[in-house]
PDB file of C-alpha atoms in Angstrom:
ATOM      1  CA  UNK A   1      76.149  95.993  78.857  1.00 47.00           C
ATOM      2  CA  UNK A   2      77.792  94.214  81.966  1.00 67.00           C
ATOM      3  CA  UNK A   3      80.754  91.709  81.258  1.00 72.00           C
ATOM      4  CA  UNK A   4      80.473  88.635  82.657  1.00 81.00           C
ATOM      5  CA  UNK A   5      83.931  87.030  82.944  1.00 87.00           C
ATOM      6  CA  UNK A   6      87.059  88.348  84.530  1.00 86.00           C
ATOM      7  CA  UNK A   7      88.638  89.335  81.322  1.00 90.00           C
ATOM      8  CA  UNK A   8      85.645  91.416  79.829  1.00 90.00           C
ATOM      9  CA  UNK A   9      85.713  93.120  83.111  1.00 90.00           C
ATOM     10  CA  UNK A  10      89.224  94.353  83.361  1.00 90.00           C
ATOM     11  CA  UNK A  11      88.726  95.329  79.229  1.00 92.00           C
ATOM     12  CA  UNK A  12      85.042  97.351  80.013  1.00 92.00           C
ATOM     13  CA  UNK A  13      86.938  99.180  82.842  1.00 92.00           C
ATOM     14  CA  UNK A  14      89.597  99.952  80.814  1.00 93.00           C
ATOM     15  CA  UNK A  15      87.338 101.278  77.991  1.00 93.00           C
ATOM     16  CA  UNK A  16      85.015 103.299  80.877  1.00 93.00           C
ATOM     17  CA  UNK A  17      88.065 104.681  82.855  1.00 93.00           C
ATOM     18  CA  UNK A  18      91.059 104.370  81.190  1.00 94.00           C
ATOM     19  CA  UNK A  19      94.504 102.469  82.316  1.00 94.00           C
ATOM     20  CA  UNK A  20      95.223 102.874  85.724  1.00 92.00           C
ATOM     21  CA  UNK A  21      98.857 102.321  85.076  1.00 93.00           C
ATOM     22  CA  UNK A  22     100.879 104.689  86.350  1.00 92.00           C
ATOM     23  CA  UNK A  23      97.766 106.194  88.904  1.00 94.00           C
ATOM     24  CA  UNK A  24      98.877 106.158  92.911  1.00 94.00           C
ATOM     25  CA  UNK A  25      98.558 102.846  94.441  1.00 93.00           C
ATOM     26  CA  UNK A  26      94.959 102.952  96.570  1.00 90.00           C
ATOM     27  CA  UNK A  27      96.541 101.562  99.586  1.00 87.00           C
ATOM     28  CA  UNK A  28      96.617 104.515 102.093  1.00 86.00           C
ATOM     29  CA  UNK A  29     100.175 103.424 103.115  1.00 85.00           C
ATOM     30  CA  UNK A  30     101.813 103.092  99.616  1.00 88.00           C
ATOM     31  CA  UNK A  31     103.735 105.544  97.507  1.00 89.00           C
ATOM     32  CA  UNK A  32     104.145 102.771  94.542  1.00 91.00           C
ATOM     33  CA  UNK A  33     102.866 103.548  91.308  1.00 94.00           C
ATOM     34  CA  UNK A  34      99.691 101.019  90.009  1.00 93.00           C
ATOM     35  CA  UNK A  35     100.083  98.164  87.472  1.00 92.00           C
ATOM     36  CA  UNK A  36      96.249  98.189  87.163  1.00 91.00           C
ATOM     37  CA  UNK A  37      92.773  98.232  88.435  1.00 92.00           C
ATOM     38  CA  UNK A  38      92.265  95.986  91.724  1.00 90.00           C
ATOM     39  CA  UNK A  39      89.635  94.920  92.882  1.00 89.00           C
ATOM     40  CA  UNK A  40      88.744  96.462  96.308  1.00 86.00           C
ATOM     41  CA  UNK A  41      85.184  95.659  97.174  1.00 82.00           C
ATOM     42  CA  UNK A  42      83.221  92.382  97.566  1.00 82.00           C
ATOM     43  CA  UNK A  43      83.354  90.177  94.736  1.00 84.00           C
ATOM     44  CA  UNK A  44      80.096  89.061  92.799  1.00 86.00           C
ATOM     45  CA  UNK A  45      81.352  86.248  90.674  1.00 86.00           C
ATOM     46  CA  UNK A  46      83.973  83.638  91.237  1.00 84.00           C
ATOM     47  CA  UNK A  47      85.381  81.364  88.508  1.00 84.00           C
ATOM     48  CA  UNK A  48      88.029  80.421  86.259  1.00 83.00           C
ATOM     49  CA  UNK A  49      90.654  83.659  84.298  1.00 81.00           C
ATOM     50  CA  UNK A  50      91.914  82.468  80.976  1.00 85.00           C
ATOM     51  CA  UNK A  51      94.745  80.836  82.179  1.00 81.00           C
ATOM     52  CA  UNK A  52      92.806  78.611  84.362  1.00 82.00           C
ATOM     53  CA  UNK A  53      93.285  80.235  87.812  1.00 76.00           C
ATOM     54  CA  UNK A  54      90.529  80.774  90.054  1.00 77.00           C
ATOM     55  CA  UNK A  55      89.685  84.233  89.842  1.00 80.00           C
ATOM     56  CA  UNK A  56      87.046  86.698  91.514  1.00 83.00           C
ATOM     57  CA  UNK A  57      85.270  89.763  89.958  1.00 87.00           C
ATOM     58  CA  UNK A  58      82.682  92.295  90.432  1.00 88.00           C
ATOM     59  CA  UNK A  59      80.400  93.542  87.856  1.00 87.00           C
ATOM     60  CA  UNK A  60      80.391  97.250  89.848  1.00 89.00           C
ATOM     61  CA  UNK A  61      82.909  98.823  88.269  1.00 89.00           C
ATOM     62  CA  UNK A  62      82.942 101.280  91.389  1.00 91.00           C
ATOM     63  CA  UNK A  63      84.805  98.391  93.287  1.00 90.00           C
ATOM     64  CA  UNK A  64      87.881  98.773  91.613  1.00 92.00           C
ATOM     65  CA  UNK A  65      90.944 100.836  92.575  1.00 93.00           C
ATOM     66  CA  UNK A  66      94.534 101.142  91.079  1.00 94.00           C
ATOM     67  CA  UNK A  67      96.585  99.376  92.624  1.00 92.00           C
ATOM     68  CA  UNK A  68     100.156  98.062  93.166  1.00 90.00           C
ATOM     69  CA  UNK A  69     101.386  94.397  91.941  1.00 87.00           C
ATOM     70  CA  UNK A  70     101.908  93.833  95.707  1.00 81.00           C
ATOM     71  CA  UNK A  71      98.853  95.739  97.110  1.00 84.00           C
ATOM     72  CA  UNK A  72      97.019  93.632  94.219  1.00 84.00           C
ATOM     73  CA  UNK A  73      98.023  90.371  95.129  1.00 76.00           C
ATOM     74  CA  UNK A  74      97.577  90.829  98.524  1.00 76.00           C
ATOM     75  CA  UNK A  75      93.821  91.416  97.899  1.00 77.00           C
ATOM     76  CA  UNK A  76      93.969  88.289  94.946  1.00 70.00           C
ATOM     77  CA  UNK A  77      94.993  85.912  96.966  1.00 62.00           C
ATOM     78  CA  UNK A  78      92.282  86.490  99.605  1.00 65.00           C
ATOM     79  CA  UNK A  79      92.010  88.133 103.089  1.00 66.00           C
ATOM     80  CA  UNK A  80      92.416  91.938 103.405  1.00 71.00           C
ATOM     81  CA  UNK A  81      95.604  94.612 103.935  1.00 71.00           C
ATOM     82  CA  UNK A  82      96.004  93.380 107.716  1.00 79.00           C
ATOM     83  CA  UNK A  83      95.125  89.772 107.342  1.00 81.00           C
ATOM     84  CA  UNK A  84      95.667  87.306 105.152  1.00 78.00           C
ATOM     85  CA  UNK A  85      93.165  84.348 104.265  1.00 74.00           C
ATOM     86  CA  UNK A  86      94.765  82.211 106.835  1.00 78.00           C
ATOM     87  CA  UNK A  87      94.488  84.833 109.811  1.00 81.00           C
ATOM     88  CA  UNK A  88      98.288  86.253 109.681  1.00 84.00           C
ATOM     89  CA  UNK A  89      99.129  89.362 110.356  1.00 84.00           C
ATOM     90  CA  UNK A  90     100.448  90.511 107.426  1.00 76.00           C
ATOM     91  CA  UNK A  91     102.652  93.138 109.439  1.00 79.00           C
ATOM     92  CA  UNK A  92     104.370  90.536 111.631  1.00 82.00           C
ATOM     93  CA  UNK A  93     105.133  87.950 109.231  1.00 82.00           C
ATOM     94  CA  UNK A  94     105.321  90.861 105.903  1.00 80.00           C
ATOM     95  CA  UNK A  95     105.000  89.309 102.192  1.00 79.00           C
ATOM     96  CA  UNK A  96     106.790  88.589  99.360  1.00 80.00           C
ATOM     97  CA  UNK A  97     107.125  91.241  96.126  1.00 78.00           C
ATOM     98  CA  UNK A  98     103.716  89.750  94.540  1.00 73.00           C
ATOM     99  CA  UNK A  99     102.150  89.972  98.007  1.00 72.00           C
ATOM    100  CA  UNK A 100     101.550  86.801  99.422  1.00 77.00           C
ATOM    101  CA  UNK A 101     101.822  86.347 103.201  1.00 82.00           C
ATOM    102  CA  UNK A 102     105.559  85.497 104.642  1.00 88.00           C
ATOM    103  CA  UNK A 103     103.453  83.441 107.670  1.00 87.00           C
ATOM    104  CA  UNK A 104     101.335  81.092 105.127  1.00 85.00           C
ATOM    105  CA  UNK A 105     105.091  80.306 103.003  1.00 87.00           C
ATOM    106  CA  UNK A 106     106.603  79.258 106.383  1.00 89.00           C
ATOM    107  CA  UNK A 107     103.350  76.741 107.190  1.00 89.00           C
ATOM    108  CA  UNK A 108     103.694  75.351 103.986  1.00 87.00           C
ATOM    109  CA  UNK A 109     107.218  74.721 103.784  1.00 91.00           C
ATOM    110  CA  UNK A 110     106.889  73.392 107.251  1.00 92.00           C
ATOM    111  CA  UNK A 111     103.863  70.682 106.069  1.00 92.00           C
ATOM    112  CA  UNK A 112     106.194  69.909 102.774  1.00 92.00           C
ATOM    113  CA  UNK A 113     108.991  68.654 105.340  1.00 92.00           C
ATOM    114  CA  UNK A 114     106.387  66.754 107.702  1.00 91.00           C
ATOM    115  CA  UNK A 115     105.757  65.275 104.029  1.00 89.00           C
ATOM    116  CA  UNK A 116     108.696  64.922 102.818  1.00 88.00           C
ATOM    117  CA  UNK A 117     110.023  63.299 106.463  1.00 85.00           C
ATOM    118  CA  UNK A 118     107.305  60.942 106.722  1.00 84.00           C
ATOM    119  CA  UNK A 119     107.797  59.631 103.560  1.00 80.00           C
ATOM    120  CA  UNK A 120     111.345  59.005 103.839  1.00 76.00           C
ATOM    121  CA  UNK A 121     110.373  56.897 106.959  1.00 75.00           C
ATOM    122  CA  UNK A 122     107.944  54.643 105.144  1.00 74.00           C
ATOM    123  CA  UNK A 123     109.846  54.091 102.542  1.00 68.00           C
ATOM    124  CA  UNK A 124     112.561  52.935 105.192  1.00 63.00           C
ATOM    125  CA  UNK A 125     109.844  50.707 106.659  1.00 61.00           C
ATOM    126  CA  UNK A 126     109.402  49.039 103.084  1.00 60.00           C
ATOM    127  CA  UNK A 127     112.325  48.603 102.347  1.00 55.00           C
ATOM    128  CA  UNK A 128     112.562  46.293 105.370  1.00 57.00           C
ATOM    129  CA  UNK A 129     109.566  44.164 105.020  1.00 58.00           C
ATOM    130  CA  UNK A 130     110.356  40.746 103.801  1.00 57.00           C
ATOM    131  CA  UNK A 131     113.514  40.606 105.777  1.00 57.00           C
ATOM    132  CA  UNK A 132     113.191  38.067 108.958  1.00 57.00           C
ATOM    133  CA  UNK A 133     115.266  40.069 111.590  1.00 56.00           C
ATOM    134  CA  UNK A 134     115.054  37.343 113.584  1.00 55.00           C
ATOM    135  CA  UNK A 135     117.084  34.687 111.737  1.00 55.00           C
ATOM    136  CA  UNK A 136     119.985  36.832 111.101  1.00 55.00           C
ATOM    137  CA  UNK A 137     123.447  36.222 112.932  1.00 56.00           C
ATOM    138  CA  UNK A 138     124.219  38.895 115.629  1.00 53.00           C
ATOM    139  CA  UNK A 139     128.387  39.272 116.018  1.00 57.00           C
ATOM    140  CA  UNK A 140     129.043  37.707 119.604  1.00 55.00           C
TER     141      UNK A 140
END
């Protein structure tokens, strides 16, 4: 019988091959010991984990490796070990402990001050409206 959700895959490998806890990391580079099974090929199924996160899964058990937390996240969160899903290198810009790319952190902090800055200005430019600039006294 084939699982068919992300959770009843991760449980059927564990019943087939055991917990890969503990196993070296698959990553050709990496002397960190696994958390788990990752998944390494192409996924066949994309949907929704139990807590609600998008999640993708393949029903060939074959696909999956142990790997690291970081190894495993960087393969989660999209992309491969050189890129990431945005097209950084993940050796230039590195990642964080859980993986994710150092390059896509900076862009986004970057948009949430372009946010944050544009906001502040329009709510400058509300706060003005109503007031006639032109009928005000100017100190001679």
């Amino acid at each position: 019988m084939t699982a068919r959700t992300y959770e009843g895959v991760h449980h059927e490998l564990r019943r087939r091959r055991g917990s890969a806890v503990g196993l070296p990391c698959a990553h050709p580079e990496c002397d960190t010991p696994a958390i788990g099974w990752g998944l390494l090929g192409h996924p066949t199924n994309i949907g929704y984990n139990q807590r609600g996160a998008v999640a993708k899964w393949s029903t060939n058990y074959e696909d999956y490796v142990p790997m690291c937390r970081s190894h495993n996240g960087q393969r989660d969160g999209g992309g491969n070990w050189t890129l990431c899903p945005r097209g950084h290198a993940r050796i230039a810009f590195g990642t964080t402990p859980s993986g994710a790319c150092r390059g896509c952190r900076r862009e986004w902090d970057r948009e949430a001050r372009a946010r944050r800055k544009t906001s502040r200005q329009t709510a400058g430019t509300i706060a003005l409206q109503g007031t006639d600039i032109s009928t005000e006294r100017r100190p001679s």
